Tab-separated table of C-alpha atoms and ligand atoms in Angstrom:
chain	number	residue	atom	x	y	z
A	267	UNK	CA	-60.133	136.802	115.754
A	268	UNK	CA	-62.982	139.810	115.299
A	269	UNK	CA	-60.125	141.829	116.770
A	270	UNK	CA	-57.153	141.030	114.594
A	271	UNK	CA	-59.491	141.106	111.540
A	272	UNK	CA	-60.155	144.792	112.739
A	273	UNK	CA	-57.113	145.771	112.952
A	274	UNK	CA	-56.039	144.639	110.023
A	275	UNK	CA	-58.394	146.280	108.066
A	276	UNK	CA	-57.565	149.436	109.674
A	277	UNK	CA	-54.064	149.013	108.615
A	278	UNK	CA	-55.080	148.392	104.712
A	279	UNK	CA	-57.137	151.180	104.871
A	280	UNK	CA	-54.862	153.568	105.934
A	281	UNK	CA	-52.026	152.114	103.709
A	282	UNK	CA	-54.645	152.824	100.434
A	283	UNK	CA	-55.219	156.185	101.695
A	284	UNK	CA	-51.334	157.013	102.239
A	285	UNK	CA	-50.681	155.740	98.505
A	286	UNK	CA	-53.524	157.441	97.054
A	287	UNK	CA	-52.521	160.781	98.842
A	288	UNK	CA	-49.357	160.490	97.257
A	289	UNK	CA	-50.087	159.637	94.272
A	290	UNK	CA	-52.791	162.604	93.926
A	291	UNK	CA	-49.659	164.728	95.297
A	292	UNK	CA	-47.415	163.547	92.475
A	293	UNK	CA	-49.839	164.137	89.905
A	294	UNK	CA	-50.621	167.851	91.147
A	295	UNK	CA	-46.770	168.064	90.989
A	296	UNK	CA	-46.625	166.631	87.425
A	297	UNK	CA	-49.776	168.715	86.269
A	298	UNK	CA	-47.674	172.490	88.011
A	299	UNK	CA	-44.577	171.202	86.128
A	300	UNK	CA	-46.156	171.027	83.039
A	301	UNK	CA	-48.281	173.932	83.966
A	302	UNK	CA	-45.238	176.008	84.647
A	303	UNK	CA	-43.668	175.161	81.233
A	304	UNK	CA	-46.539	176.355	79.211
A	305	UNK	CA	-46.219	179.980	77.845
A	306	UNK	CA	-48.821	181.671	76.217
A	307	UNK	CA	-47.543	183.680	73.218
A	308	UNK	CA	-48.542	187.466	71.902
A	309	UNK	CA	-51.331	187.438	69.673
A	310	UNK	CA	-49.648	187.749	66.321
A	311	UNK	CA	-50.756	190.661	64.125
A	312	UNK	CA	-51.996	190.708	60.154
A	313	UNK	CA	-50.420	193.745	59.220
A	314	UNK	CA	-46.569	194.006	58.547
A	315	UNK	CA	-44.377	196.655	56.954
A	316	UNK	CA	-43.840	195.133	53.525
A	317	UNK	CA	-46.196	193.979	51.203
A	318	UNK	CA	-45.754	189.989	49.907
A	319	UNK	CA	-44.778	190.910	46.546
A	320	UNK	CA	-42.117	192.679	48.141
A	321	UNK	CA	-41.251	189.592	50.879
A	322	UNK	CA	-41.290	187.591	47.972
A	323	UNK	CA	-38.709	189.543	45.787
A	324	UNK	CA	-36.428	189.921	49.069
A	325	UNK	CA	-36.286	186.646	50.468
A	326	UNK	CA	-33.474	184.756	49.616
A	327	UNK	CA	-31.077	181.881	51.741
A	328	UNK	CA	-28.965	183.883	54.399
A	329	UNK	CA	-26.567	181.578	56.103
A	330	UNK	CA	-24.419	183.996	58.241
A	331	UNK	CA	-26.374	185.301	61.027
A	332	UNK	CA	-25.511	187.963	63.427
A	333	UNK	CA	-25.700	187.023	67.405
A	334	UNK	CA	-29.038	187.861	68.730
A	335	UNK	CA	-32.087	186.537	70.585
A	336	UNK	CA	-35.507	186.963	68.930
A	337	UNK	CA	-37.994	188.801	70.688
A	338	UNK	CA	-41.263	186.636	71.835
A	339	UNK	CA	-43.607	188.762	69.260
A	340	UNK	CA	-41.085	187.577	66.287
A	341	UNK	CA	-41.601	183.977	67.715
A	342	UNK	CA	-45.087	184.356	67.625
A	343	UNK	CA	-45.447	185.627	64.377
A	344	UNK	CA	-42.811	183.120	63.249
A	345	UNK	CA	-44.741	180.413	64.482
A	346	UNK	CA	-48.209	181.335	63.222
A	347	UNK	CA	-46.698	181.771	60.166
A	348	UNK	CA	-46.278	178.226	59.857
A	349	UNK	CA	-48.953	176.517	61.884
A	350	UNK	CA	-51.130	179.257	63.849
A	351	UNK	CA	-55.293	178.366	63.035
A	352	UNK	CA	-56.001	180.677	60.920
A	353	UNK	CA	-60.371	180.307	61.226
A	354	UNK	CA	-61.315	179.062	64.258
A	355	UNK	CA	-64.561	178.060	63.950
A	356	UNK	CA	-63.308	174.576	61.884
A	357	UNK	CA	-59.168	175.066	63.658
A	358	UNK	CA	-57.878	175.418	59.766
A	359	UNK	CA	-54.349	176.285	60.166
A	360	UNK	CA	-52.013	179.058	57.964
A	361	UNK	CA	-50.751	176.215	55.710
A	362	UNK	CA	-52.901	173.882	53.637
A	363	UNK	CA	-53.131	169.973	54.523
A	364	UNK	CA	-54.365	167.703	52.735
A	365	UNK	CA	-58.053	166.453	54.134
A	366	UNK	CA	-57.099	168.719	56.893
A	367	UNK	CA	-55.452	166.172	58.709
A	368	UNK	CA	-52.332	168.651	59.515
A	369	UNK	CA	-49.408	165.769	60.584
A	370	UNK	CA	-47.055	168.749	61.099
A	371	UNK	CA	-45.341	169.052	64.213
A	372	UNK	CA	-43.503	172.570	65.056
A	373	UNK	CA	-39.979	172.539	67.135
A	374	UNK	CA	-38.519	175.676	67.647
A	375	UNK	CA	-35.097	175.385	69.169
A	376	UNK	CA	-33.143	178.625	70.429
A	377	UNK	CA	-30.649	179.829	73.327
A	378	UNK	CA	-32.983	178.857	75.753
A	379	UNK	CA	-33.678	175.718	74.904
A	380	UNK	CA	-36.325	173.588	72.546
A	381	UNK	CA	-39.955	173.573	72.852
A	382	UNK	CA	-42.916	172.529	70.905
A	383	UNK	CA	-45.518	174.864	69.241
A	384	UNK	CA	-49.419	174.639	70.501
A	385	UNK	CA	-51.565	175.656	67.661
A	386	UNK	CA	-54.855	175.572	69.947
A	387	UNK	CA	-54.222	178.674	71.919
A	388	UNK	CA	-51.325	179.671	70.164
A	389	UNK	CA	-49.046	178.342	72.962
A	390	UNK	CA	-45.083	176.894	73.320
A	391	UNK	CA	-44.418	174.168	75.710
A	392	UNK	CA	-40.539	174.231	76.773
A	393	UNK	CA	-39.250	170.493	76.650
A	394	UNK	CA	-35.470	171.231	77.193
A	395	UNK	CA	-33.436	174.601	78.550
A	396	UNK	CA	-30.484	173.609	76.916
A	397	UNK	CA	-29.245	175.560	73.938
A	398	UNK	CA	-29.526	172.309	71.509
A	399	UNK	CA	-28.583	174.372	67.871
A	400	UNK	CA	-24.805	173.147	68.405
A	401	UNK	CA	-26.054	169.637	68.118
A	402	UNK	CA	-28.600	170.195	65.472
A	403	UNK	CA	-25.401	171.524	63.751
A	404	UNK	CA	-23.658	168.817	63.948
A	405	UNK	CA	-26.361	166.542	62.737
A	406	UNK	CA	-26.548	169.036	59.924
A	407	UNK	CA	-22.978	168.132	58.737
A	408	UNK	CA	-22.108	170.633	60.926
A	409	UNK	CA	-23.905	173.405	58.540
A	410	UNK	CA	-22.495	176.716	61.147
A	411	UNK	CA	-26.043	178.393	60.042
A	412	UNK	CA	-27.753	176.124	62.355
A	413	UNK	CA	-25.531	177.148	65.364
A	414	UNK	CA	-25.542	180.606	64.263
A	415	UNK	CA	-29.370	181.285	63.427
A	416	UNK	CA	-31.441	183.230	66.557
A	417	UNK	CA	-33.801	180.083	65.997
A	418	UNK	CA	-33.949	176.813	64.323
A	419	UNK	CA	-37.343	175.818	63.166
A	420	UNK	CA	-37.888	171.976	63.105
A	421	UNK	CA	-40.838	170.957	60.840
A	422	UNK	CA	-41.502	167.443	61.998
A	423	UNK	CA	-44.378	164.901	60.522
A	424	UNK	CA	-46.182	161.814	61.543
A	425	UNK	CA	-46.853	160.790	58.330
A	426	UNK	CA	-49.637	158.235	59.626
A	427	UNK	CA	-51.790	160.875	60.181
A	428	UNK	CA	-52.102	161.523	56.200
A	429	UNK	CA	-51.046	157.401	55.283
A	430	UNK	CA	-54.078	156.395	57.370
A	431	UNK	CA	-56.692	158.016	54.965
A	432	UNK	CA	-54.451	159.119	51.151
A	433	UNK	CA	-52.111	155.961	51.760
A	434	UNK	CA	-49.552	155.650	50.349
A	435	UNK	CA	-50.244	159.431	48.909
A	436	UNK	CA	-49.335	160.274	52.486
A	437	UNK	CA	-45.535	160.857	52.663
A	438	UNK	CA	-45.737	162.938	49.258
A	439	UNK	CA	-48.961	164.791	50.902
A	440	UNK	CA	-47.123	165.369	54.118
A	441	UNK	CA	-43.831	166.752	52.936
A	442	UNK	CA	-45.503	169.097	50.355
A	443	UNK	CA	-47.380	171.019	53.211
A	444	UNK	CA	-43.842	170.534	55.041
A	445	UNK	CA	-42.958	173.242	51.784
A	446	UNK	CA	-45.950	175.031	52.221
A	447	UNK	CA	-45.195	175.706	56.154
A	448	UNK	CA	-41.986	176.412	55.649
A	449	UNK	CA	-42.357	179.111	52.795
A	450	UNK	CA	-44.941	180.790	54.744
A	451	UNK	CA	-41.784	180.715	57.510
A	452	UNK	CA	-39.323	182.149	54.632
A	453	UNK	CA	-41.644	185.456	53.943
A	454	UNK	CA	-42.661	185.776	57.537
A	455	UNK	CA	-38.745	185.957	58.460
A	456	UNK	CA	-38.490	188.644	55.531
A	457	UNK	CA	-41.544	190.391	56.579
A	458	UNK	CA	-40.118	191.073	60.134
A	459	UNK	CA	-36.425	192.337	58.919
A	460	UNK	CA	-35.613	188.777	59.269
A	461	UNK	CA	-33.453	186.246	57.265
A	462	UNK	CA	-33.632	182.449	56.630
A	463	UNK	CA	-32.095	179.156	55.162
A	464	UNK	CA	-34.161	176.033	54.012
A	465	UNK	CA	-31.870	173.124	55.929
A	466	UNK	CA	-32.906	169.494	54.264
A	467	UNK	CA	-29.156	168.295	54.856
A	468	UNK	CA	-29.540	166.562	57.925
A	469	UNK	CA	-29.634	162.999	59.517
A	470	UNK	CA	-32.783	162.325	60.127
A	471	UNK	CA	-32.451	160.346	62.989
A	472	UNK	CA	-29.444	162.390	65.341
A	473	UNK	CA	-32.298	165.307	64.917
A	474	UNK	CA	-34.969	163.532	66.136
A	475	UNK	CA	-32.329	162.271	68.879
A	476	UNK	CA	-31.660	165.497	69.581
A	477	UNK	CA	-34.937	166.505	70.134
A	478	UNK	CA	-36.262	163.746	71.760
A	479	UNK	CA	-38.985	163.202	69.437
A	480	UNK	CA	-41.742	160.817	69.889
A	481	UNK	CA	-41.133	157.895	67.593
A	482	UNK	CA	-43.766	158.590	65.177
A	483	UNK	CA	-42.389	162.237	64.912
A	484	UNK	CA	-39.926	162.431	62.042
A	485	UNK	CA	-37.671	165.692	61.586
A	486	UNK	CA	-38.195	166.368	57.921
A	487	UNK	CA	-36.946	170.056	57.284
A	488	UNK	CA	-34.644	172.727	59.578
A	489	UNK	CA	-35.390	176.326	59.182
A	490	UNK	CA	-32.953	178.731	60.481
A	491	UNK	CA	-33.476	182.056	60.750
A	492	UNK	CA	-32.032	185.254	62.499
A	493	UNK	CA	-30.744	188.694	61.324
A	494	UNK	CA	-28.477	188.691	58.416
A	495	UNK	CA	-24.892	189.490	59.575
A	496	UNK	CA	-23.427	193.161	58.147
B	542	LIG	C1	-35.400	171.121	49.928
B	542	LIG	C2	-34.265	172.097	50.081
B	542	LIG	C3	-33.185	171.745	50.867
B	542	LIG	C4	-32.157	172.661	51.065
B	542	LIG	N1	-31.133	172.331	51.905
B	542	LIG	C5	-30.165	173.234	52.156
B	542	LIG	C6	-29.154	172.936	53.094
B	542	LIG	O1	-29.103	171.874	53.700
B	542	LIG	N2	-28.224	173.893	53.337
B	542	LIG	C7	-28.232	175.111	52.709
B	542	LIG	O2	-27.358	175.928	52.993
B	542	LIG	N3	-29.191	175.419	51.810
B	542	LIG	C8	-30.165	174.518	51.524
B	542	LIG	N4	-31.170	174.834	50.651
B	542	LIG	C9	-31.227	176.187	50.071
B	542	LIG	C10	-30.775	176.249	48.605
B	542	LIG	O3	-29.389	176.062	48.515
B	542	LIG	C11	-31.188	177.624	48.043
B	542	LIG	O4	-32.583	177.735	48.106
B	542	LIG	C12	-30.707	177.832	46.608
B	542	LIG	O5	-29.314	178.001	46.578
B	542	LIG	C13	-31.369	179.048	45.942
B	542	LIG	O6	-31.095	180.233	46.681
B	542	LIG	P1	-32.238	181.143	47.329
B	542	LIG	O7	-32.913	180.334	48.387
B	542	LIG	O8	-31.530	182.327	47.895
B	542	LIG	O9	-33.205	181.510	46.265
B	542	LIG	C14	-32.198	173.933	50.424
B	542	LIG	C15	-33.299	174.257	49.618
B	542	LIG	C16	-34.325	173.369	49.463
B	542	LIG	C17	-35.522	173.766	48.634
């Protein structure tokens, strides 16, 4: 009886062991994955060749956009432009939010594929390798400045971020930064030689299909931008 109880003992423990080793391995594998997907992007710079009285006179809606990729310091600057922290000592970010609370979520979809901007460390995180602009076209009303733009820019907000404190001052609160974020995008394009078009003709939810959003994640304004075709 000692015996068999022994034995099976022996036989539990090394069936936790087995199942915890592989678990652990999983995880490690899950962790390098996600690890691997991270990129860390150029520091952006705070000097650019035009002043913002001239970015401001230039910009204006460009929706035929000649074929090329954008280079990872345009990214960069594209995306701090919209959501890079701005002081770090309280992680205040380049557009205003109301009580701070910043609900804004940053897609950036491109030939490559669609990832999601990291303000803290000034980071991407690639979620997809497929080209997705042909679909965010089509959920555009097939708008061909989507599909054509170097990059689409998806401003996406979870409102209850702002709802759970302003109430129901939240969904006006949240889409006015959306505007802030995405004029700071507009002169930013301009300032690098760039060109852009505000997109709010969309369905909401075939974007946020598209993107695989998280279901408090609400696609609330495309920005495409690239290099004006000649
Ligand atoms: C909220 C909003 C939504 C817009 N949606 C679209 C759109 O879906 N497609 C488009 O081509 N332009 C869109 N526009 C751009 C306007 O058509 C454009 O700003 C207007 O014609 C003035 O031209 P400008 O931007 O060159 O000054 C939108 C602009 C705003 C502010």
């Amino acid at each position: 009886m000692r015996k068999h109880f022994f034995a099976i003992f022996i036989a539990a423990l090394i069936l936790a062991l087995s199942v915890y080793l592989f678990a652990e391995k999983e995880d490690n594998k899950m962790t390098k994955e996600k690890n691997e997907k991270v990129i860390a992007l150029p520091a952006p710079r705070e000097k650019g060749a035009l002043s913002l009285e001239e970015c401001i006179r230039k910009r204006r809606s460009v929706r035929d956009f000649a074929p090329r990729k954008l280079a990872m310091d345009e990214v960069s600057q594209l995306l701090w432009s919209a959501q890079g922290i701005t002081d770090e000592s309280r992680n205040f970010r380049a557009a205003p939010s109301a009580g701070a609370l910043y609900p804004l979520e940053i897609y950036l979809v491109k030939e490559d594929g669609l990832f999601h901007y990291m303000p803290k460390g000034h980071k991407i995180e690639q979620l997809a390798e497929k080209d997705l602009r042909p679909a965010l076209a089509q959920a555009a009303y097939g708008q061909s400045s989507v599909a054509e733009a170097s990059a689409d820019i998806v401003i996406c907000a979870v409102y209850e971020r702002v709802s759970a404190k302003y109430r129901e001052k939240g969904i006006r609160y949240t889409d006015m930064e959306a505007g802030h974020a995405a004029q700071n995008l507009h002169l930013q394009a301009v300032s690098l030689g760039l060109a852009s078009v505000p997109i709010g003709a969309f369905a909401e939810e075939a974007a946020a299909k598209i993107l695989s959003l998280p279901r408090d994640c609400k696609p609330i304004y495309i920005i495409s931008i690239g290099e004006p075709k000649k």
